[in-house]
Coordinates of C-alpha atoms in Angstrom, one line a residue:
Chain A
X21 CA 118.9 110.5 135.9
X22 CA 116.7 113.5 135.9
X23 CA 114.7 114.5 138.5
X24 CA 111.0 114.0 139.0
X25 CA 110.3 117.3 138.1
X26 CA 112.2 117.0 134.8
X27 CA 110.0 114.0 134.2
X28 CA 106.5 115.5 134.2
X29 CA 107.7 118.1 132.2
X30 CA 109.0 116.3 129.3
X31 CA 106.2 113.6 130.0
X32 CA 103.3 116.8 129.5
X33 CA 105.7 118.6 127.0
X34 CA 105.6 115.1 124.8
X35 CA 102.0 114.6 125.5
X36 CA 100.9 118.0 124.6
X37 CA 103.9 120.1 122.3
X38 CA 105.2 117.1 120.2
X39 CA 102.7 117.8 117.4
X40 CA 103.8 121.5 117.8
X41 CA 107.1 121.3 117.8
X42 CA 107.6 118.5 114.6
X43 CA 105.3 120.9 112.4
X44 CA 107.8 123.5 112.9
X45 CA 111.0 121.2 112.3
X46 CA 108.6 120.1 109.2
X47 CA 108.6 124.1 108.2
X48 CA 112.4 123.9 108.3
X49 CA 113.7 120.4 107.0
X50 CA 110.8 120.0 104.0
X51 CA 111.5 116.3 105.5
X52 CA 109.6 113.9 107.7
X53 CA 112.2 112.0 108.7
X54 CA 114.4 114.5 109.4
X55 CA 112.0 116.8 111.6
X56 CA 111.5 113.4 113.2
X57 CA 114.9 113.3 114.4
X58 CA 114.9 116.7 115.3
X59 CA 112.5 116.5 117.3
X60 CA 113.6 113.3 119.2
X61 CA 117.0 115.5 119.6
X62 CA 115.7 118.5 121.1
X63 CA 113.6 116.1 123.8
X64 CA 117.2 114.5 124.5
X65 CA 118.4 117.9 125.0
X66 CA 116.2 118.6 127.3
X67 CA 116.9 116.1 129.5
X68 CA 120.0 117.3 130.2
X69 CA 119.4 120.7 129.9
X70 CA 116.1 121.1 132.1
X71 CA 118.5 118.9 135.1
X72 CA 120.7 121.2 134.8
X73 CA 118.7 124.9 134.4
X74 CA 115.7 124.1 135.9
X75 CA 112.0 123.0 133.5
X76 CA 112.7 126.7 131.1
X77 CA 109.2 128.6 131.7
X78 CA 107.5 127.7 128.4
X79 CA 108.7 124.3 127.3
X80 CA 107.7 124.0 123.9
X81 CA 109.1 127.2 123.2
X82 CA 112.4 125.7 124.1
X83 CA 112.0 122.4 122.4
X84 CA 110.4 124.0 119.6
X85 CA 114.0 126.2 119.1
X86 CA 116.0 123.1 119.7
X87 CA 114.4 121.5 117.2
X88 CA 114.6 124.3 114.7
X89 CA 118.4 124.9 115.5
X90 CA 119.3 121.3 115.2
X91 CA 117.1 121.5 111.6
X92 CA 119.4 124.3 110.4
X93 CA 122.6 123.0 111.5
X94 CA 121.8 119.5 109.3
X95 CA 120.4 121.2 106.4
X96 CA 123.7 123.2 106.1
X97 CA 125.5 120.3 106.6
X98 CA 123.5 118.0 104.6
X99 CA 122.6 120.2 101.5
X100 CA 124.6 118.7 99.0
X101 CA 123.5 115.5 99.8
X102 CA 119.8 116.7 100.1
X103 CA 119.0 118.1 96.8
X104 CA 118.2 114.7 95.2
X105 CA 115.3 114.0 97.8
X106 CA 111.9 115.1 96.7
X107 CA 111.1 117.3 99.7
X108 CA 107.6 118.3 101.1
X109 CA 105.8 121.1 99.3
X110 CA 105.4 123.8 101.9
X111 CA 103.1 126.4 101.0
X112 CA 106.1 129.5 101.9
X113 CA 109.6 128.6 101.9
X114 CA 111.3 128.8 105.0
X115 CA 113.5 131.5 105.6
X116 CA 116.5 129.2 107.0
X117 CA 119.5 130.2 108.6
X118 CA 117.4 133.9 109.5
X119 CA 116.0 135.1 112.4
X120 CA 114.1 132.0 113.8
X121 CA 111.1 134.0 115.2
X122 CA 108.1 132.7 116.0
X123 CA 105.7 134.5 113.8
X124 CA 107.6 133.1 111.1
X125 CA 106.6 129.9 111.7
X126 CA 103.3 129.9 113.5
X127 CA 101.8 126.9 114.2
X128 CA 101.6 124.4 111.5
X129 CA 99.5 121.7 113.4
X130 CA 96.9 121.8 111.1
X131 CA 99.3 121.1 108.0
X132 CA 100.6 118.1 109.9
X133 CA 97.2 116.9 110.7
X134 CA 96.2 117.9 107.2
X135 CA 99.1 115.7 105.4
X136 CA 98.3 113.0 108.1
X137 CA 95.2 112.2 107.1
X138 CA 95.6 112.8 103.4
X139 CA 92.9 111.4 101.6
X140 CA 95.0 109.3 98.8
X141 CA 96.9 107.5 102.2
X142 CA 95.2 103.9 103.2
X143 CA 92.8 104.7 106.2
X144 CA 95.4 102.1 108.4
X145 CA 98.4 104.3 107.6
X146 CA 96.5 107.5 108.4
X147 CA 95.5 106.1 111.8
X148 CA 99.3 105.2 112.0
X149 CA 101.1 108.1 110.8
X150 CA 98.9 110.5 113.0
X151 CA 99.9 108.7 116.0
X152 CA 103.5 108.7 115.4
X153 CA 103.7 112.1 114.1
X154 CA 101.0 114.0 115.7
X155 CA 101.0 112.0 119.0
X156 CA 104.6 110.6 119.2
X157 CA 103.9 107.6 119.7
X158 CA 106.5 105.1 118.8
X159 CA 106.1 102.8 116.1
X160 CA 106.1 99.6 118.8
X161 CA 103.4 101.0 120.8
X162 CA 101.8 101.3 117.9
X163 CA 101.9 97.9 116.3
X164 CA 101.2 96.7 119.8
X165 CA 97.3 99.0 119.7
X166 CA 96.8 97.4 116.4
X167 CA 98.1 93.9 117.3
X168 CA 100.5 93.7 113.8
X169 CA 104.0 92.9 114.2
X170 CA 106.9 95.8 114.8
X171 CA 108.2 95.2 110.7
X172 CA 104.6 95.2 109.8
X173 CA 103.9 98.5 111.6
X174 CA 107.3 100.2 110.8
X175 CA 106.8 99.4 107.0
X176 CA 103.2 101.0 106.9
X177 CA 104.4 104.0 108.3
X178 CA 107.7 104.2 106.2
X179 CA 105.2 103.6 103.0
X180 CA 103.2 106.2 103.7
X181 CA 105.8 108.9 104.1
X182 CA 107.5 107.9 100.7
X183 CA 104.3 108.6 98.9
X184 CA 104.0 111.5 100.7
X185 CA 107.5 112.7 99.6
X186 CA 107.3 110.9 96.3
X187 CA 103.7 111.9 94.9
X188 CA 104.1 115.6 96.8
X189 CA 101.0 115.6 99.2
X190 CA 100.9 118.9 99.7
X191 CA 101.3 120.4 103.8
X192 CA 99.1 122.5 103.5
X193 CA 95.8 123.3 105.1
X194 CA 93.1 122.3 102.3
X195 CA 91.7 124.9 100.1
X196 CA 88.3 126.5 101.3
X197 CA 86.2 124.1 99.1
X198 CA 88.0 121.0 100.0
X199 CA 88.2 122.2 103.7
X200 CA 85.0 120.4 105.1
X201 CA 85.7 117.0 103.2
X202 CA 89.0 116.8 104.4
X203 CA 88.0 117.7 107.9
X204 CA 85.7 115.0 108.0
X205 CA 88.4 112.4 106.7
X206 CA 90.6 113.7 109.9
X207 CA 87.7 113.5 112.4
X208 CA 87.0 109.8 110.7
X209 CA 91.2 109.2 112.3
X210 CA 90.1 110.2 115.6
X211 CA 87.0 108.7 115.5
X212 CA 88.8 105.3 114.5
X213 CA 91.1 105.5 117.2
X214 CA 89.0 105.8 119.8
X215 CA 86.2 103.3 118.4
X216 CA 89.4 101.1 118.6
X217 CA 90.0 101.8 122.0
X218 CA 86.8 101.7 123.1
X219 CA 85.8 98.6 122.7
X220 CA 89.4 96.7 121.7
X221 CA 87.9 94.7 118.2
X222 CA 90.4 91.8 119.7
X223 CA 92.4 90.7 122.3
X224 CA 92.1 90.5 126.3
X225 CA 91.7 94.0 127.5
X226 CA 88.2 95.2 126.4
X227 CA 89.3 99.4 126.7
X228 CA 92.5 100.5 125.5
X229 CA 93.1 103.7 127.6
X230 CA 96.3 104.3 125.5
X231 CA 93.9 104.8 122.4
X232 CA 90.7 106.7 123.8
X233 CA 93.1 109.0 125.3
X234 CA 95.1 110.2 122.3
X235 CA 91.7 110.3 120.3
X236 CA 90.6 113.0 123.3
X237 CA 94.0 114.6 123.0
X238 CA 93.6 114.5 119.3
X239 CA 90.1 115.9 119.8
X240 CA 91.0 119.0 122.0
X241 CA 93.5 120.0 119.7
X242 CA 91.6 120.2 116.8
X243 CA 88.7 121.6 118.8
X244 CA 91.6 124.3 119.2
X245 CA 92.8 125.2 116.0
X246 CA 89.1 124.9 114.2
X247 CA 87.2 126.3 117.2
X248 CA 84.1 126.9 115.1
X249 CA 83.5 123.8 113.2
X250 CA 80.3 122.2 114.8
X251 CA 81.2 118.7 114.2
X252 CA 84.7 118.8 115.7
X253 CA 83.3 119.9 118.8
X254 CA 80.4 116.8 118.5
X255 CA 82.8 114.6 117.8
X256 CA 85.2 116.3 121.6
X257 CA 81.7 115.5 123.6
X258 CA 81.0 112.1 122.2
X259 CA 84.7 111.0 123.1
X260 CA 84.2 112.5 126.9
X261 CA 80.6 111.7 127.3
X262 CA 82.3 108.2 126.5
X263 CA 85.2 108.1 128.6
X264 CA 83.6 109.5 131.2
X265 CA 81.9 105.7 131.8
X266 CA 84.8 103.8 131.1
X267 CA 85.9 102.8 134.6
X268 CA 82.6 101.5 135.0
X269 CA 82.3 99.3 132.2
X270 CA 84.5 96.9 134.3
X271 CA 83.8 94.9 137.1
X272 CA 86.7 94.5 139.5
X273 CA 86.5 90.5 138.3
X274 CA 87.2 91.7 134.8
X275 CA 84.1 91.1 134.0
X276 CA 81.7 93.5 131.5
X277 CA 79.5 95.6 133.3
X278 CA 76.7 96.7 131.5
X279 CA 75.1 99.9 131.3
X280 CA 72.3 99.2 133.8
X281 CA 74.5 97.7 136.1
X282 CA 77.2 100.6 136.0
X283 CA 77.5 102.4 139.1
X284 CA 76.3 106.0 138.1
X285 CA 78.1 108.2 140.9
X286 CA 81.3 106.2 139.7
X287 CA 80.8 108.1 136.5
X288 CA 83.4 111.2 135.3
X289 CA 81.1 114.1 136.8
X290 CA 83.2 116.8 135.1
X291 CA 83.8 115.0 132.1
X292 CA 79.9 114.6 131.6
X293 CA 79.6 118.4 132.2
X294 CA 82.1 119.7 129.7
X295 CA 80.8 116.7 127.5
X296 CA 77.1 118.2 127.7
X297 CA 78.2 121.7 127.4
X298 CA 79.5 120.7 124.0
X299 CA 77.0 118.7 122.6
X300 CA 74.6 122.0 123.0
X301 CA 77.4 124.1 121.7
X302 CA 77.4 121.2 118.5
X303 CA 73.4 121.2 117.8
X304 CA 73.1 125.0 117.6
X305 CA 72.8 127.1 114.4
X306 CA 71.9 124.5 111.6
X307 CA 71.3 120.6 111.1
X308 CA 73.0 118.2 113.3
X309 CA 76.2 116.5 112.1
X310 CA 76.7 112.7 112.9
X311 CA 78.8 112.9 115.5
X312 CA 76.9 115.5 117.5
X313 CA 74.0 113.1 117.7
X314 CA 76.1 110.8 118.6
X315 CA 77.3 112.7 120.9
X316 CA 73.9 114.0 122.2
X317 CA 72.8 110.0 122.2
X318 CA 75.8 109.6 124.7
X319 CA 74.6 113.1 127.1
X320 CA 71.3 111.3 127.4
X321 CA 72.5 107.9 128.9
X322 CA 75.2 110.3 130.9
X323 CA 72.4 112.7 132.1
X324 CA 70.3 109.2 133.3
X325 CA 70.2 109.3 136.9
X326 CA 69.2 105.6 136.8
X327 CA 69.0 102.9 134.3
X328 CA 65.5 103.1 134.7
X329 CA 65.2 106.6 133.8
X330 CA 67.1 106.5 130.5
X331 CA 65.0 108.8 127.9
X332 CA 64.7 105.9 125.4
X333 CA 62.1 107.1 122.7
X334 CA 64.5 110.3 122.7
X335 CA 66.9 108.3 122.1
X336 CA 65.1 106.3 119.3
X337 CA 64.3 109.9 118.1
X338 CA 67.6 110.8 117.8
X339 CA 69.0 107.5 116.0
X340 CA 66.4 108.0 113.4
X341 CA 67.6 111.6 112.5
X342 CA 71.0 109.6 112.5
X343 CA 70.1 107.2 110.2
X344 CA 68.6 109.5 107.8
X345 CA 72.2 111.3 107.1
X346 CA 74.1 108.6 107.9
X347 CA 72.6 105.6 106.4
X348 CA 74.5 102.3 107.4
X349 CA 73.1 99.0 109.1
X350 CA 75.3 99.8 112.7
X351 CA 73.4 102.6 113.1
X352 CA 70.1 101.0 112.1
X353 CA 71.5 97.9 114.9
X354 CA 71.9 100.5 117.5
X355 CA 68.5 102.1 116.5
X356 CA 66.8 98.5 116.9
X357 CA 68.3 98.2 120.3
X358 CA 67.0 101.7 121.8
X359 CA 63.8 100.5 120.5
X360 CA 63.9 97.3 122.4
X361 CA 64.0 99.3 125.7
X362 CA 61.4 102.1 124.3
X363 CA 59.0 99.5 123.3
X364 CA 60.2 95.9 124.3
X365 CA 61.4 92.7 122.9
X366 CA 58.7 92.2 120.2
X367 CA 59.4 95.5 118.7
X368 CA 63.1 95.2 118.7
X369 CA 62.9 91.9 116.8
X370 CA 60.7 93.3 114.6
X371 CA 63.3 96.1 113.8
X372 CA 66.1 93.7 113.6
X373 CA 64.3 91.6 111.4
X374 CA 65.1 93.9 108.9
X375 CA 68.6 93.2 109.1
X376 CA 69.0 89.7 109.8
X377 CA 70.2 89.2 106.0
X378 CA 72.2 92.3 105.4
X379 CA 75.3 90.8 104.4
X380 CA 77.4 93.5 106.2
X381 CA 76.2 92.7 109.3
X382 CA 77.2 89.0 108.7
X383 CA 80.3 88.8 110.8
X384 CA 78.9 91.4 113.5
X385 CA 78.7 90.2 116.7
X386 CA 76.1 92.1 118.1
X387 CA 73.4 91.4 116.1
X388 CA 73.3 88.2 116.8
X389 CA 73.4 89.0 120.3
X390 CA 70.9 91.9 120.4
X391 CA 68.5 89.3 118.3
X392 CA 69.1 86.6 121.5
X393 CA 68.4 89.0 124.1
X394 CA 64.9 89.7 122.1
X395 CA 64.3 86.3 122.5
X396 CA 65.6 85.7 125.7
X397 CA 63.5 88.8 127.3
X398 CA 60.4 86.9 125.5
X399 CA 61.3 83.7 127.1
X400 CA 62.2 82.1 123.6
X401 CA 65.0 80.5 124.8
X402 CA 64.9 78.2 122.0
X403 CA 65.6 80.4 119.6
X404 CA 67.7 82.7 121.9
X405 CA 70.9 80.1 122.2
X406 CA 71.8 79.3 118.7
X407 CA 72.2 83.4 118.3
X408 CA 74.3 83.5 121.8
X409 CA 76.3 80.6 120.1
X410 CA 76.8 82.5 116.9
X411 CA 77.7 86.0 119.0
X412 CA 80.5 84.2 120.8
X413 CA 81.7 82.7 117.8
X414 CA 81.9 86.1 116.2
X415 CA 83.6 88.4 118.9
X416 CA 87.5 88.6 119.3
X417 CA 87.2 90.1 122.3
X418 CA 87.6 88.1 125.3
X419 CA 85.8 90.2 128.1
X420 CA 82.7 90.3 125.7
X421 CA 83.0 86.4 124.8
X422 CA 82.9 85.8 128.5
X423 CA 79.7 88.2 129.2
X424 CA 78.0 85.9 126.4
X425 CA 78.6 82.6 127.7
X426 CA 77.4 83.6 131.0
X427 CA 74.0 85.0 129.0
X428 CA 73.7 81.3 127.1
X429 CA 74.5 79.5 130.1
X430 CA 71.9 81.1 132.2
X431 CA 69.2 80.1 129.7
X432 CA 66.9 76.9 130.6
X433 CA 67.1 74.1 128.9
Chain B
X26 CA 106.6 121.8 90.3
X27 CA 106.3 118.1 89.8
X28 CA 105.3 116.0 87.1
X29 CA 102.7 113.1 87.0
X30 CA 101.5 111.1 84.5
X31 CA 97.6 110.6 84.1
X32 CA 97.0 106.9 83.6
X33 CA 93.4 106.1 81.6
X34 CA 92.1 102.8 81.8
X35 CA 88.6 101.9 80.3
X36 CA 86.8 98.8 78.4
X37 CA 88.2 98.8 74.9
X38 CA 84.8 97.1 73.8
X39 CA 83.1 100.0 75.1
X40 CA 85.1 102.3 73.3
X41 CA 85.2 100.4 69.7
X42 CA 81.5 100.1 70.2
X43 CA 80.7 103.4 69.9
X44 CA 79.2 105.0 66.4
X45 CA 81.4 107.8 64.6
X46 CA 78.9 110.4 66.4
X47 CA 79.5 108.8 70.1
X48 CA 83.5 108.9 69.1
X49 CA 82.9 112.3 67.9
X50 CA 81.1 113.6 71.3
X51 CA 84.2 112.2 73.5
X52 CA 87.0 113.4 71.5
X53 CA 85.7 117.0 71.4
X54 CA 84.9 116.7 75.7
X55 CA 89.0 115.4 75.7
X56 CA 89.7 118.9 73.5
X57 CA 87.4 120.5 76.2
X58 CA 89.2 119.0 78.9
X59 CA 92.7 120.0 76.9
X60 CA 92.1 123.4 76.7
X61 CA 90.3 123.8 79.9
X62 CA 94.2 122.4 81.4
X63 CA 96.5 123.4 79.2
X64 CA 98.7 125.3 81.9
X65 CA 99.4 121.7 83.6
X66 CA 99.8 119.3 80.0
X67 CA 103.0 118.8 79.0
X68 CA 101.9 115.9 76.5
X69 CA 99.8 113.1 76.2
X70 CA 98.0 110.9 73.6
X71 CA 95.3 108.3 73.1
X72 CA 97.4 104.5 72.6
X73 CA 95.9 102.1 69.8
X74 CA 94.3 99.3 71.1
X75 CA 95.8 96.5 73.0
X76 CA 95.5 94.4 69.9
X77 CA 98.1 96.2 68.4
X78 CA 100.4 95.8 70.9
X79 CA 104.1 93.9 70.9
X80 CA 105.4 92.6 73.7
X81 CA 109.1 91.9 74.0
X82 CA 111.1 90.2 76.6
X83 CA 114.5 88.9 77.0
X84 CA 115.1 85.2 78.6
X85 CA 118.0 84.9 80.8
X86 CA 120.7 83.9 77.6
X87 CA 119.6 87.6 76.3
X88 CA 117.7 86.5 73.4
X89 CA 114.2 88.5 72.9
X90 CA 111.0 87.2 72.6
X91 CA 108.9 89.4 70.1
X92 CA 105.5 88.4 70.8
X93 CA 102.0 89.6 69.9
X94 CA 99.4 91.5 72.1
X95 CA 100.1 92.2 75.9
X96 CA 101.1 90.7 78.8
X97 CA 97.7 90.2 80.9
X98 CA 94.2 90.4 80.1
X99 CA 92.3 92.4 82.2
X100 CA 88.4 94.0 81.4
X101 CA 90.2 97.9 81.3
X102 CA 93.3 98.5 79.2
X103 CA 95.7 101.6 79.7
X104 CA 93.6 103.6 76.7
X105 CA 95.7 107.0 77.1
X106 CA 97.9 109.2 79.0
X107 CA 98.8 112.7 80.1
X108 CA 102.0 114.3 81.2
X109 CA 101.1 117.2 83.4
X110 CA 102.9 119.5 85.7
X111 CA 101.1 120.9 88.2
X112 CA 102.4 122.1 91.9
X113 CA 101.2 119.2 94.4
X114 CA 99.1 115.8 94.2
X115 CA 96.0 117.7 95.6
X116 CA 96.4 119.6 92.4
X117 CA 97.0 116.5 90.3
X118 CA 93.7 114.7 91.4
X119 CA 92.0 118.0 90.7
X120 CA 93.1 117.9 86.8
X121 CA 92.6 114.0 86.7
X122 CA 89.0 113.8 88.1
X123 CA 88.2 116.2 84.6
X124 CA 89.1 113.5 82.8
X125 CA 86.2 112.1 80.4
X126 CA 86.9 109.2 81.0
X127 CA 83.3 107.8 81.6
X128 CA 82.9 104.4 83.3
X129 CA 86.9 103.5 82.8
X130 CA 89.2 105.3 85.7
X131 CA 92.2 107.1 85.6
X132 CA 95.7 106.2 87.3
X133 CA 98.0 109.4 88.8
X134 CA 101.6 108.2 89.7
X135 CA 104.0 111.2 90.1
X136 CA 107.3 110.6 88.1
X137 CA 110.5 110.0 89.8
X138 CA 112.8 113.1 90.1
X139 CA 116.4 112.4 89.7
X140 CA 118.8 115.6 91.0
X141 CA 117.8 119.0 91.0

């Protein structure tokens, strides 16, 4: 049994070096599923090992040349065997069985990120294969985020990396040209994870920490190895402008807590400093990107000392910028919303009414619950329940289907 | 390297409704696209239409059944093909997206390498 010491090491060396030390067992092997179990050797080892030596000073280091030792020792072993597989295509071979040096193998993140979130893999089995690969998460805890069954979960991941084998998605960091589409499909991963775990689409918890926090991990590490790329750092403040609030968006009854009700000094004050910092850092030197208006969107409700004193036409002013390069009806919903606090009620129906019919809003709970809270505001009560009814029917989430039964049961008859 | 083969699929209608100029105007963009990537080709061919076709099975007693046209019908038929051989999918799509393929689309499915 190691120590506790041992524990929080290999707890913060899985948390932050697993992504490190797979892409280098990837440089070795060619082979996903054999880095794989490389890497789930050398974190074995260290159990042992660190009990017995003491936590080495640079941990990934040491799992890092575990892994790449125990990659050597099976390709010698296995190379007969090996040379039917279609391996990855790595853009240098690997010098195996040489001096393992560092500099030889540098830090191949990216490429794993890269190959992650290829764009010819289904968006589910890019969210999937980042968090087991990048993240190290295990299959389980990951059917269990995405509430599909263990087979179910384990097959979309095993898919995902034959193609990748089989059709030879290149690890590789894109080519200049393809570089900022690419990026984008990546930052739509993180993004997707922690929408997911933002606001949980079903089930009873309505935040799932697990999620938003490997979408910030995910974040900072990109922010990292792409330090200059504007919307990678928009898309690092939205996510910590975001979680800085999340404690608060429960009461202790379970109950939702809205944003006018949240306790404000309750609120993540570094996070929502480091979260500003970045969303200036995101709107300098050229056009805003969509997540760093997002993100700025998020620093103005954060910046709010009060409910009262939330900076709503800015906010309207920023959702219409929003909506011009990124056209879709959620964003026009969330625009219609900031301008039912900027201007009231009557205004924000009129800018729903817009999108009462859009068929892509038809199973979305919260327009039919933004429309009744028009109403209800106007004292249209009338019209106000039938939309509660249809919001509740709509949402999978319990803690938000409670909040809207409270709403329809406090209107008069 | 690794080989794929370039799947084209497009509206036969389309393509038998087109006068001998039209015809004329996409066969010389496919010689454009040919010689633009002849490194990659390795072969490739435009396929009679799919009322040409013969379809053969065998029943479970190992007879065959010879019969005419294909299996399904679907709006877009497999029109074409390419062999290419090109380093990595990325560089795949990049040599399938020349394809003048108009409003049909084009299939890439790498082929199955047995041994080394």
């Amino acid at each position: 049994m190691p120590g506790s010491a041992v524990r929080d090491a290999l707890a913060e060396a899985h948390r932050h070096e697993w992504a490190f030390v797979l892409a280098a067992a990837v440089r070795v092997t060619r082979d996903l599923d054999l880095a794989e179990e490389c890497v789930q050797d050398a974190y074995a080892k260290a159990v042992v090992a660190w009990s017995e030596q003491g936590v080495p000073a640079r941990p990934g280091a040491w799992l890092t040349t575990a892994a790449r030792n125990r990659a050597v020792d099976l390709i010698r072993r296995e190379s007969i065997a090996r040379r039917s597989l279609p391996l990855l295509i790595v853009e240098s071979a690997a010098s195996i069985g040489h001096d393992l040096d560092e500099d030889i193998f540098g830090d191949d993140r990216l490429r794993l990120i890269f190959t992650c979130c290829h764009p010819t893999l289904s968006a589910p089995a890019r969210v999937a294969l980042t968090l087991r690969l990048v993240c190290g998460v295990t299959t389980a805890e990951i059917a269990r985020s995405f509430l599909v069954s263990d087979p179910t979960m384990a097959a979309r991941i095993t898919r995902a990396k034959k193609k990748i084998a089989a059709a030879h998605i290149p690890y590789r960091i894109p080519a200049a040209d393809e570089l900022p589409a690419r990026t984008d499909a990546v930052l739509d991963v993180i993004h997707q994870l922690f929408t997911t775990g933002h606001t949980a689409p079903t089930g009873a918890q309505l935040v799932r920490n697990d999620l938003t926090t490997q979408a910030l991990d995910l974040a900072r590490m990109l922010r990292a190895l792409l330090p200059g790329n504007r919307e990678v750092i928009g898309l690092l403040a939205l996510i910590l402008l975001s979680v800085a609030r999340a404690d608060e968006r429960l009461a202790p009854d379970g109950t939702l807590k809205l944003l006018a009700d949240q306790d404000r000094t309750r609120w993540d004050a570094g996070a929502i400093a480091e979260g500003t910092a970045l969303v200036r850092e995101s709107l300098r030197d050229g056009p805003p990107g969509r997540y760093a208006l997002l993100a700025a969107i998020n620093a103005v409700h954060d910046e709010a000392p009060a409910w009262e004193d939330t900076d709503w036409p800015q906010i309207v002013g920023l959702y219409d910028h929003l909506l011009r390069i990124w056209p879709t009806p959620v964003v026009e919903l969330n625009r219609a919303v900031a301008i039912r606090f900027a201007y009231g009620p009557a205004a924000g129906l009129v800018a729903l009414d817009r999108l009462a019919d859009d068929p892509r809003l038809a199973t979305y709970p919260y327009l039919a619950a933004t429309r009744a809270d028009c109403f209800r505001d106007l004292g249209r009560h009338t019209e106000a329940r039938p939309l509660y009814e249809q919001a509740i029917l709509l949402t999978g989430n319990d803690v938000e289907r409670a909040f809207l039964k409270e709403r329809l049961q406090q209107l008069s008859r | 390297m690794a080989q794929y083969l370039i799947l084209i699929y497009a509206d036969e209608r389309d393509w038998s409704a087109l006068s001998p100029e039209e015809s004329a105007a996409v066969y010389a963009q496919y010689e454009a696209f040919g010689t633009r990537n002849a490194a990659a080709i390795r072969g490739g061919s435009e396929l009679s239409p799919t009322t040409t076709a013969t379809s053969i099975r065998s029943d479970e007693d190992g007879a065959y059944l010879v019969t005419d046209g294909p299996f399904v019908e679907t709006k877009e038929a497999l029109g074409g093909y390419y062999l290419i051989d090109v380093e990595s999918l990325d560089e795949a799509i990049a040599v399938a997206k020349q394809v003048p393929v108009g409003a049909g689309g084009v299939e890439v499915r790498p082929l199955v390498e047995h041994g080394a």
